[in-house]
Amino acid sequence: MKNKLISVALSIFIATALWLYVITTVSPGSKETYYNIPVVLANESVLTERGLMITYQSSTTATLVLSGNRSDLSKVDQSNITLKADLSAIYEPGTQIPISYTTSFPGNVASNAFVIESKTPGRIYLNVERRVSKAIPVELKWIGSAPEGFIADRDNAVLEYPTIQLTGPQSVADQIEKAVIEVDLTDQRESISWDCTYTLCNAAGEPVDAGLITTNAEQIHLEVKIQRVKDVQLVYQLVEGGGAKAENAQITLSMDKIRISGSEAALELMGDQLVVGTIDLTEISEDTVKTFTIPLDEGITNLTGVAEVTADIRLTGLGTKDFLIRQINVVNVPEGLEVELITQELTVKLRGPSAQIAALTDEDVMIVVDFTNAEVGTATFPVRAVFTDGFRDVGIFRSDSVSASVMPLGTMTSEPAEATEAPPSEAPQAVG
């Protein structure tokens, strides 16, 4: 009896174990749900070759319900189930294009091990557009202005890329006309050297939703020169002579100042006045206009844009008179030398205040040639005039030079020119 009970118990145990094995391990009627399995788009490069691109995908994951042996179901999960949608059959753009996807399992599971009870969604829907590329200009949008006393050289701003290349769906690319960089100059006292982001905009400057657009540059480097500004007075240098003094010349410049920009050091070195040129009264015989190019050092910019200034010169209160001079006086002949004048007479034009010129006679004029530091040889020498009292404002305006031979003392065959010393009170008043 005892042995019979043991046999019955053992049979029950074995039957239970077999039942549990079938239920938990073999169980051909088992089901399992797998969520958020990624859907892989295959052959997407084929779309690129055809000038197409995807702009919308209805779903990027799917849910599978599988039935089969529990032993097989235990071998798969979200990470090793592959869902693949083949894009190679798409040749034209379109909306809501239905795409089926296939299911595959890891290699240690037979391909017929499962029955796909359901898959959600059953298909993937795509929007496909033409893929286009185009170049668009980069535009600077200025905000505010440089502080007082400074200027931003906006016209000569330097962009690393004056245009950028964009690629994306035609419906979006057709809206984009420019890339806009905002540059805020408020309180900006130093030159700009920035890496700038930009906004893709339509023709009206409004931002475009460009999430599907790619470009050849994420940032663009910008250089803008910002410099200090100042006004400088335009002046001239006046050389008196030839019987004309400053009070005899009325000079008017076409503009009296210009505005310039540059570094603080350069502007400080320049000062508040700029000499445009020299007006030499010994060269001016009548009312005239002289033109000067405005000189500026490198690194300084003339913001007025005017490159030249004219000087209107009017002479007043002057007269002229010509004299034929036959007595030429020699002074300051170096020791050990003697002089032979080749020129025996010359005509000089004298200029000075009208009243003095009217009263001037031959007896009031002495023409002198100064041989200080002269050397042996034949050369030309300038002349100067010495006047009697009452004609101190008269000077030589025009005169030829005197030719003379300078030689060692005692070698001259003819009578040397007699040296003359003008008294201190008769010191020359002007040199022609």
Tab-separated table of C-alpha atoms in Angstrom:
chain	number	residue	atom	x	y	z
A	1	MET	CA	0.000	0.000	0.000
A	2	LYS	CA	2.812	2.348	0.981
A	3	ASN	CA	4.655	1.848	-2.300
A	4	LYS	CA	1.486	2.511	-4.245
A	5	LEU	CA	1.013	5.883	-2.549
A	6	ILE	CA	4.567	6.908	-3.347
A	7	SER	CA	4.084	6.045	-7.032
A	8	VAL	CA	0.874	8.064	-7.212
A	9	ALA	CA	2.549	11.086	-5.600
A	10	LEU	CA	5.502	10.889	-7.948
A	11	SER	CA	3.217	10.706	-10.993
A	12	ILE	CA	1.307	13.761	-9.824
A	13	PHE	CA	4.542	15.698	-9.324
A	14	ILE	CA	5.865	14.782	-12.743
A	15	ALA	CA	2.575	15.698	-14.418
A	16	THR	CA	2.489	19.035	-12.623
A	17	ALA	CA	6.080	19.793	-13.630
A	18	LEU	CA	5.360	18.954	-17.255
A	19	TRP	CA	2.258	21.131	-17.178
A	20	LEU	CA	4.203	24.045	-15.714
A	21	TYR	CA	6.942	23.602	-18.354
A	22	VAL	CA	4.419	23.660	-21.170
A	23	ILE	CA	2.616	26.654	-19.686
A	24	THR	CA	5.691	28.753	-18.835
A	25	THR	CA	8.233	27.709	-21.462
A	26	VAL	CA	6.736	26.007	-24.489
A	27	SER	CA	3.192	27.414	-24.405
A	28	PRO	CA	2.555	27.820	-28.167
A	29	GLY	CA	-0.371	30.145	-27.620
A	30	SER	CA	1.570	32.896	-25.766
A	31	LYS	CA	1.315	36.598	-26.722
A	32	GLU	CA	3.588	39.589	-25.944
A	33	THR	CA	3.361	43.299	-26.737
A	34	TYR	CA	6.494	45.295	-27.612
A	35	TYR	CA	6.298	49.101	-27.499
A	36	ASN	CA	8.274	51.995	-29.079
A	37	ILE	CA	10.265	49.952	-31.561
A	38	PRO	CA	12.175	52.412	-33.855
A	39	VAL	CA	11.203	52.362	-37.533
A	40	VAL	CA	14.355	52.552	-39.646
A	41	LEU	CA	14.122	54.366	-43.017
A	42	ALA	CA	16.174	52.378	-45.506
A	43	ASN	CA	17.680	53.772	-48.727
A	44	GLU	CA	17.189	57.411	-47.699
A	45	SER	CA	20.307	58.244	-49.740
A	46	VAL	CA	18.350	57.218	-52.850
A	47	LEU	CA	15.960	60.106	-52.179
A	48	THR	CA	18.902	62.506	-51.980
A	49	GLU	CA	20.180	61.255	-55.345
A	50	ARG	CA	16.722	61.906	-56.804
A	51	GLY	CA	16.649	65.454	-55.429
A	52	LEU	CA	14.031	64.599	-52.818
A	53	MET	CA	13.814	64.795	-49.036
A	54	ILE	CA	11.368	63.859	-46.275
A	55	THR	CA	9.653	66.779	-44.556
A	56	TYR	CA	7.157	64.846	-42.434
A	57	GLN	CA	6.982	61.341	-40.964
A	58	SER	CA	3.750	60.236	-39.295
A	59	SER	CA	5.530	58.051	-36.753
A	60	THR	CA	9.090	57.090	-35.901
A	61	THR	CA	8.178	54.074	-33.723
A	62	ALA	CA	5.681	51.217	-33.783
A	63	THR	CA	4.068	48.723	-31.375
A	64	LEU	CA	4.046	44.969	-32.152
A	65	VAL	CA	1.864	42.200	-30.694
A	66	LEU	CA	3.521	38.809	-31.282
A	67	SER	CA	2.289	35.288	-30.549
A	68	GLY	CA	4.348	32.086	-30.356
A	69	ASN	CA	6.230	29.871	-28.008
A	70	ARG	CA	7.079	31.649	-24.805
A	71	SER	CA	10.627	30.379	-25.076
A	72	ASP	CA	10.989	32.266	-28.368
A	73	LEU	CA	9.162	35.374	-27.145
A	74	SER	CA	11.621	35.639	-24.280
A	75	LYS	CA	14.484	36.028	-26.752
A	76	VAL	CA	13.230	39.283	-28.274
A	77	ASP	CA	12.700	42.779	-26.932
A	78	GLN	CA	12.473	46.387	-28.159
A	79	SER	CA	16.208	46.569	-28.823
A	80	ASN	CA	16.606	43.560	-31.143
A	81	ILE	CA	13.418	43.725	-33.204
A	82	THR	CA	14.088	45.598	-36.443
A	83	LEU	CA	11.386	47.504	-38.325
A	84	LYS	CA	12.548	48.734	-41.741
A	85	ALA	CA	10.707	50.950	-44.263
A	86	ASP	CA	12.199	50.941	-47.774
A	87	LEU	CA	12.164	54.351	-49.513
A	88	SER	CA	13.539	53.249	-52.861
A	89	ALA	CA	10.072	53.150	-54.459
A	90	ILE	CA	9.571	56.933	-54.032
A	91	TYR	CA	10.357	58.860	-57.223
A	92	GLU	CA	8.223	62.005	-56.954
A	93	PRO	CA	7.283	64.489	-54.246
A	94	GLY	CA	3.958	64.025	-52.515
A	95	THR	CA	2.022	64.219	-49.261
A	96	GLN	CA	0.868	61.379	-47.031
A	97	ILE	CA	2.725	58.768	-49.075
A	98	PRO	CA	2.021	55.353	-47.410
A	99	ILE	CA	5.103	53.218	-46.695
A	100	SER	CA	4.980	49.653	-45.382
A	101	TYR	CA	7.669	48.325	-43.110
A	102	THR	CA	9.077	44.857	-42.599
A	103	THR	CA	9.863	43.069	-39.352
A	104	SER	CA	12.968	41.004	-38.599
A	105	PHE	CA	14.214	39.267	-35.472
A	106	PRO	CA	17.618	38.311	-34.076
A	107	GLY	CA	19.499	35.403	-35.620
A	108	ASN	CA	18.833	32.985	-32.745
A	109	VAL	CA	15.091	33.078	-33.467
A	110	ALA	CA	13.561	31.290	-36.468
A	111	SER	CA	11.932	33.599	-38.978
A	112	ASN	CA	8.632	31.705	-38.614
A	113	ALA	CA	8.748	31.545	-34.837
A	114	PHE	CA	6.118	34.253	-34.385
A	115	VAL	CA	2.802	35.335	-35.690
A	116	ILE	CA	2.414	39.102	-35.899
A	117	GLU	CA	-0.988	39.588	-34.345
A	118	SER	CA	-0.943	43.374	-34.892
A	119	LYS	CA	1.341	46.306	-35.562
A	120	THR	CA	0.510	49.908	-34.783
A	121	PRO	CA	0.640	51.910	-36.946
A	122	GLY	CA	0.134	49.570	-39.864
A	123	ARG	CA	1.909	51.984	-42.224
A	124	ILE	CA	4.131	55.051	-42.057
A	125	TYR	CA	3.012	58.152	-43.942
A	126	LEU	CA	5.562	60.554	-45.397
A	127	ASN	CA	5.572	64.002	-46.950
A	128	VAL	CA	8.299	64.273	-49.588
A	129	GLU	CA	9.468	67.508	-51.275
A	130	ARG	CA	12.011	68.615	-53.811
A	131	ARG	CA	15.406	69.208	-52.192
A	132	VAL	CA	16.947	72.467	-53.449
A	133	SER	CA	20.095	74.498	-52.797
A	134	LYS	CA	20.621	78.203	-53.328
A	135	ALA	CA	22.883	81.079	-52.280
A	136	ILE	CA	21.443	84.028	-50.360
A	137	PRO	CA	23.074	87.338	-49.378
A	138	VAL	CA	24.038	88.176	-45.815
A	139	GLU	CA	22.515	91.483	-44.719
A	140	LEU	CA	23.525	93.612	-41.725
A	141	LYS	CA	20.719	95.184	-39.704
A	142	TRP	CA	22.124	98.123	-37.716
A	143	ILE	CA	20.608	98.882	-34.331
A	144	GLY	CA	21.354	102.183	-32.609
A	145	SER	CA	24.431	104.252	-33.403
A	146	ALA	CA	27.937	104.783	-32.088
A	147	PRO	CA	28.234	107.219	-29.148
A	148	GLU	CA	28.881	110.914	-29.725
A	149	GLY	CA	32.443	111.514	-30.853
A	150	PHE	CA	32.717	108.094	-32.509
A	151	ILE	CA	31.805	106.746	-35.926
A	152	ALA	CA	31.181	103.216	-37.184
A	153	ASP	CA	32.443	102.554	-40.724
A	154	ARG	CA	29.324	100.632	-41.727
A	155	ASP	CA	29.932	100.929	-45.482
A	156	ASN	CA	33.220	99.049	-45.199
A	157	ALA	CA	32.114	96.326	-42.794
A	158	VAL	CA	33.836	93.030	-43.638
A	159	LEU	CA	31.890	89.753	-43.583
A	160	GLU	CA	33.594	86.367	-43.625
A	161	TYR	CA	30.804	85.153	-45.930
A	162	PRO	CA	28.921	87.810	-47.931
A	163	THR	CA	26.617	84.975	-49.067
A	164	ILE	CA	25.724	81.602	-47.588
A	165	GLN	CA	24.556	78.381	-49.237
A	166	LEU	CA	21.395	76.773	-47.896
A	167	THR	CA	19.799	73.405	-48.654
A	168	GLY	CA	16.331	72.185	-47.797
A	169	PRO	CA	12.761	71.588	-48.946
A	170	GLN	CA	11.691	73.801	-51.812
A	171	SER	CA	8.589	75.104	-50.024
A	172	VAL	CA	10.792	76.565	-47.280
A	173	ALA	CA	13.816	77.539	-49.373
A	174	ASP	CA	11.615	79.555	-51.734
A	175	GLN	CA	10.584	81.776	-48.817
A	176	ILE	CA	14.123	82.575	-47.698
A	177	GLU	CA	15.737	85.575	-49.409
A	178	LYS	CA	18.494	86.667	-47.008
A	179	ALA	CA	20.405	85.940	-43.826
A	180	VAL	CA	20.129	88.848	-41.374
A	181	ILE	CA	22.728	89.726	-38.718
A	182	GLU	CA	21.686	92.293	-36.107
A	183	VAL	CA	24.540	94.606	-35.064
A	184	ASP	CA	23.896	96.796	-32.014
A	185	LEU	CA	26.152	99.891	-32.070
A	186	THR	CA	24.747	101.413	-28.880
A	187	ASP	CA	27.629	102.436	-26.547
A	188	GLN	CA	30.092	100.660	-28.865
A	189	ARG	CA	33.413	102.561	-28.603
A	190	GLU	CA	35.771	99.897	-29.948
A	191	SER	CA	36.026	98.221	-33.326
A	192	ILE	CA	33.913	95.085	-33.714
A	193	SER	CA	35.397	91.638	-34.305
A	194	TRP	CA	32.560	89.207	-33.640
A	195	ASP	CA	31.422	85.716	-34.626
A	196	CYS	CA	27.738	86.361	-35.319
A	197	THR	CA	24.666	84.187	-35.583
A	198	TYR	CA	22.083	85.051	-38.217
A	199	THR	CA	18.374	84.657	-38.913
A	200	LEU	CA	17.004	83.318	-42.189
A	201	CYS	CA	14.372	85.794	-43.391
A	202	ASN	CA	11.978	86.427	-46.235
A	203	ALA	CA	12.196	89.465	-48.526
A	204	ALA	CA	10.389	91.625	-45.944
A	205	GLY	CA	12.948	90.737	-43.286
A	206	GLU	CA	10.602	88.460	-41.349
A	207	PRO	CA	12.053	85.248	-39.855
A	208	VAL	CA	11.227	81.982	-41.653
A	209	ASP	CA	10.707	78.674	-39.846
A	210	ALA	CA	13.827	76.987	-41.182
A	211	GLY	CA	14.065	73.877	-39.039
A	212	LEU	CA	14.623	71.619	-42.076
A	213	ILE	CA	17.191	73.970	-43.685
A	214	THR	CA	20.920	73.331	-43.479
A	215	THR	CA	23.609	75.921	-44.316
A	216	ASN	CA	27.328	75.949	-44.954
A	217	ALA	CA	28.066	78.144	-41.902
A	218	GLU	CA	26.630	78.274	-38.407
A	219	GLN	CA	28.285	81.639	-37.639
A	220	ILE	CA	29.749	84.463	-39.713
A	221	HIS	CA	32.709	86.584	-38.604
A	222	LEU	CA	32.140	90.352	-38.780
A	223	GLU	CA	34.666	93.211	-38.700
A	224	VAL	CA	33.482	96.828	-38.274
A	225	LYS	CA	35.915	99.683	-37.683
A	226	ILE	CA	34.810	102.151	-34.998
A	227	GLN	CA	36.953	105.271	-34.590
A	228	ARG	CA	37.005	108.595	-32.812
A	229	VAL	CA	35.833	111.670	-34.742
A	230	LYS	CA	37.018	115.303	-34.566
A	231	ASP	CA	36.897	118.538	-36.568
A	232	VAL	CA	40.183	120.155	-37.624
A	233	GLN	CA	40.746	123.685	-38.867
A	234	LEU	CA	42.254	124.067	-42.342
A	235	VAL	CA	45.063	126.623	-42.442
A	236	TYR	CA	47.894	127.637	-44.767
A	237	GLN	CA	51.459	128.855	-44.378
A	238	LEU	CA	52.058	132.355	-45.748
A	239	VAL	CA	55.455	133.439	-47.040
A	240	GLU	CA	55.881	137.206	-47.322
A	241	GLY	CA	58.240	138.685	-49.884
A	242	GLY	CA	58.675	140.495	-53.152
A	243	GLY	CA	57.307	143.668	-51.546
A	244	ALA	CA	54.072	141.949	-50.395
A	245	LYS	CA	53.151	141.390	-46.763
A	246	ALA	CA	50.314	139.564	-45.067
A	247	GLU	CA	48.195	142.721	-44.917
A	248	ASN	CA	48.381	142.978	-48.732
A	249	ALA	CA	46.793	139.542	-49.227
A	250	GLN	CA	43.142	138.718	-48.652
A	251	ILE	CA	42.996	134.906	-48.660
A	252	THR	CA	39.813	132.839	-48.410
A	253	LEU	CA	39.773	129.033	-48.285
A	254	SER	CA	36.863	127.225	-49.955
A	255	MET	CA	36.259	125.378	-46.668
A	256	ASP	CA	37.663	126.192	-43.276
A	257	LYS	CA	37.397	122.809	-41.562
A	258	ILE	CA	36.878	119.120	-42.177
A	259	ARG	CA	35.727	116.221	-40.034
A	260	ILE	CA	38.122	113.308	-39.742
A	261	SER	CA	38.241	109.935	-38.009
A	262	GLY	CA	41.080	107.747	-36.796
A	263	SER	CA	42.691	106.249	-33.728
A	264	GLU	CA	42.830	108.409	-30.640
A	265	ALA	CA	46.639	108.447	-30.777
A	266	ALA	CA	46.709	109.594	-34.419
A	267	LEU	CA	44.136	112.344	-33.841
A	268	GLU	CA	45.942	113.552	-30.720
A	269	LEU	CA	49.236	113.754	-32.620
A	270	MET	CA	47.586	115.685	-35.435
A	271	GLY	CA	46.291	118.498	-33.228
A	272	ASP	CA	43.438	120.848	-34.067
A	273	GLN	CA	44.863	122.402	-37.254
A	274	LEU	CA	45.870	120.964	-40.606
A	275	VAL	CA	48.196	122.885	-42.933
A	276	VAL	CA	46.983	122.335	-46.491
A	277	GLY	CA	49.911	124.078	-48.219
A	278	THR	CA	52.096	127.160	-48.616
A	279	ILE	CA	51.153	130.458	-50.252
A	280	ASP	CA	54.339	132.262	-51.324
A	281	LEU	CA	53.647	135.924	-52.105
A	282	THR	CA	56.929	136.187	-54.003
A	283	GLU	CA	55.346	133.983	-56.692
A	284	ILE	CA	52.006	135.789	-56.971
A	285	SER	CA	51.659	138.802	-59.236
A	286	GLU	CA	47.881	139.148	-59.434
A	287	ASP	CA	44.623	137.869	-58.001
A	288	THR	CA	44.616	134.104	-58.343
A	289	VAL	CA	43.221	130.814	-57.078
A	290	LYS	CA	45.472	128.013	-55.816
A	291	THR	CA	44.309	124.428	-55.310
A	292	PHE	CA	45.696	122.218	-52.563
A	293	THR	CA	45.184	118.507	-51.985
A	294	ILE	CA	44.164	117.976	-48.369
A	295	PRO	CA	47.065	115.989	-46.832
A	296	LEU	CA	46.192	113.262	-44.335
A	297	ASP	CA	48.401	110.652	-42.704
A	298	GLU	CA	47.741	106.968	-43.229
A	299	GLY	CA	45.014	105.687	-40.955
A	300	ILE	CA	43.100	108.979	-40.880
A	301	THR	CA	39.888	109.261	-42.910
A	302	ASN	CA	38.420	112.467	-44.320
A	303	LEU	CA	34.725	112.052	-43.581
A	304	THR	CA	33.708	115.084	-45.647
A	305	GLY	CA	34.827	113.309	-48.815
A	306	VAL	CA	36.345	116.563	-50.144
A	307	ALA	CA	39.862	115.853	-51.385
A	308	GLU	CA	40.889	119.384	-52.382
A	309	VAL	CA	40.567	122.914	-51.029
A	310	THR	CA	41.053	126.144	-53.004
A	311	ALA	CA	42.541	129.414	-51.788
A	312	ASP	CA	41.168	132.603	-53.353
A	313	ILE	CA	44.011	135.147	-53.156
A	314	ARG	CA	43.352	138.877	-53.633
A	315	LEU	CA	46.237	141.405	-53.565
A	316	THR	CA	45.518	144.949	-52.412
A	317	GLY	CA	47.465	148.219	-52.006
A	318	LEU	CA	50.470	147.181	-54.129
A	319	GLY	CA	52.176	148.702	-57.111
A	320	THR	CA	55.136	147.709	-59.328
A	321	LYS	CA	57.855	149.579	-61.195
A	322	ASP	CA	60.656	148.393	-63.507
A	323	PHE	CA	64.221	149.724	-63.236
A	324	LEU	CA	67.202	149.197	-65.556
A	325	ILE	CA	70.193	148.714	-63.288
A	326	ARG	CA	73.701	149.439	-64.607
A	327	GLN	CA	75.457	149.681	-61.274
A	328	ILE	CA	75.735	146.255	-59.639
A	329	ASN	CA	77.490	146.184	-56.286
A	330	VAL	CA	79.560	143.274	-54.988
A	331	VAL	CA	79.715	142.415	-51.283
A	332	ASN	CA	81.282	139.792	-49.039
A	333	VAL	CA	83.875	138.438	-51.482
A	334	PRO	CA	85.830	135.720	-49.615
A	335	GLU	CA	89.421	136.571	-48.656
A	336	GLY	CA	91.936	135.638	-51.343
A	337	LEU	CA	89.386	135.758	-54.140
A	338	GLU	CA	88.242	138.383	-56.594
A	339	VAL	CA	85.118	138.704	-58.757
A	340	GLU	CA	84.549	139.597	-62.400
A	341	LEU	CA	80.915	140.470	-63.204
A	342	ILE	CA	79.820	139.097	-66.528
A	343	THR	CA	76.366	140.696	-66.317
A	344	GLN	CA	76.703	144.431	-66.807
A	345	GLU	CA	73.087	145.499	-66.529
A	346	LEU	CA	69.743	143.933	-65.645
A	347	THR	CA	66.100	144.848	-65.287
A	348	VAL	CA	64.415	144.404	-61.938
A	349	LYS	CA	60.729	144.695	-61.125
A	350	LEU	CA	60.114	146.212	-57.733
A	351	ARG	CA	56.883	145.884	-55.790
A	352	GLY	CA	55.544	147.493	-52.661
A	353	PRO	CA	52.882	149.816	-51.293
A	354	SER	CA	51.447	151.917	-54.100
A	355	ALA	CA	52.486	155.260	-52.540
A	356	GLN	CA	56.085	154.148	-52.041
A	357	ILE	CA	56.340	152.711	-55.557
A	358	ALA	CA	55.015	155.952	-57.029
A	359	ALA	CA	57.743	157.979	-55.260
A	360	LEU	CA	60.582	155.508	-55.889
A	361	THR	CA	63.475	156.650	-58.172
A	362	ASP	CA	66.750	155.163	-59.376
A	363	GLU	CA	68.620	156.996	-56.638
A	364	ASP	CA	66.640	155.128	-53.958
A	365	VAL	CA	67.702	151.653	-55.152
A	366	MET	CA	71.017	149.846	-54.828
A	367	ILE	CA	71.380	146.333	-56.274
A	368	VAL	CA	73.783	144.050	-54.403
A	369	VAL	CA	75.262	140.622	-55.129
A	370	ASP	CA	76.427	138.713	-52.049
A	371	PHE	CA	79.418	136.375	-52.605
A	372	THR	CA	79.533	134.897	-49.105
A	373	ASN	CA	80.958	131.350	-49.301
A	374	ALA	CA	81.492	131.655	-53.059
A	375	GLU	CA	84.038	129.285	-54.622
A	376	VAL	CA	86.332	129.589	-57.632
A	377	GLY	CA	84.443	129.256	-60.891
A	378	THR	CA	81.800	130.860	-63.067
A	379	ALA	CA	78.215	130.748	-61.799
A	380	THR	CA	75.026	132.730	-61.399
A	381	PHE	CA	74.216	134.562	-58.194
A	382	PRO	CA	70.961	136.071	-56.913
A	383	VAL	CA	70.630	139.784	-56.309
A	384	ARG	CA	69.086	141.739	-53.471
A	385	ALA	CA	68.085	145.348	-53.169
A	386	VAL	CA	68.905	147.980	-50.604
A	387	PHE	CA	66.630	151.004	-50.369
A	388	THR	CA	66.920	154.415	-48.849
A	389	ASP	CA	64.776	155.437	-45.912
A	390	GLY	CA	61.118	155.765	-46.725
A	391	PHE	CA	61.057	152.696	-48.985
A	392	ARG	CA	61.552	149.925	-46.412
A	393	ASP	CA	58.391	148.087	-47.560
A	394	VAL	CA	59.510	147.787	-51.193
A	395	GLY	CA	61.133	144.591	-52.457
A	396	ILE	CA	62.328	142.846	-55.590
A	397	PHE	CA	59.472	141.033	-57.229
A	398	ARG	CA	61.198	139.845	-60.409
A	399	SER	CA	64.848	139.841	-61.398
A	400	ASP	CA	67.324	137.737	-63.330
A	401	SER	CA	70.400	136.390	-61.616
A	402	VAL	CA	73.839	137.880	-62.193
A	403	SER	CA	76.582	135.838	-63.893
A	404	ALA	CA	80.054	136.233	-62.439
A	405	SER	CA	83.492	134.578	-62.366
A	406	VAL	CA	85.196	134.010	-59.029
A	407	MET	CA	88.951	133.451	-59.174
A	408	PRO	CA	92.049	133.611	-57.022
A	409	LEU	CA	93.210	137.128	-56.255
A	410	GLY	CA	95.630	138.492	-58.883
A	411	THR	CA	94.606	136.178	-61.717
A	412	MET	CA	92.001	138.476	-63.234
A	413	THR	CA	93.084	140.184	-66.465
A	414	SER	CA	90.486	142.946	-66.388
A	415	GLU	CA	89.694	145.290	-63.537
A	416	PRO	CA	87.813	143.392	-60.842
A	417	ALA	CA	84.379	144.420	-59.702
A	418	GLU	CA	84.640	146.832	-56.838
A	419	ALA	CA	83.397	145.385	-53.573
A	420	THR	CA	80.858	147.460	-51.769
A	421	GLU	CA	79.717	147.263	-48.183
A	422	ALA	CA	76.214	148.441	-47.522
A	423	PRO	CA	75.932	150.329	-44.234
A	424	PRO	CA	73.868	148.606	-41.512
A	425	SER	CA	71.085	151.130	-41.935
A	426	GLU	CA	70.896	150.145	-45.571
A	427	ALA	CA	70.393	146.428	-44.872
A	428	PRO	CA	68.426	144.661	-47.617
A	429	GLN	CA	64.666	144.679	-47.218
A	430	ALA	CA	63.662	141.996	-49.715
A	431	VAL	CA	65.242	139.381	-51.908
A	432	GLY	CA	63.879	138.672	-55.360
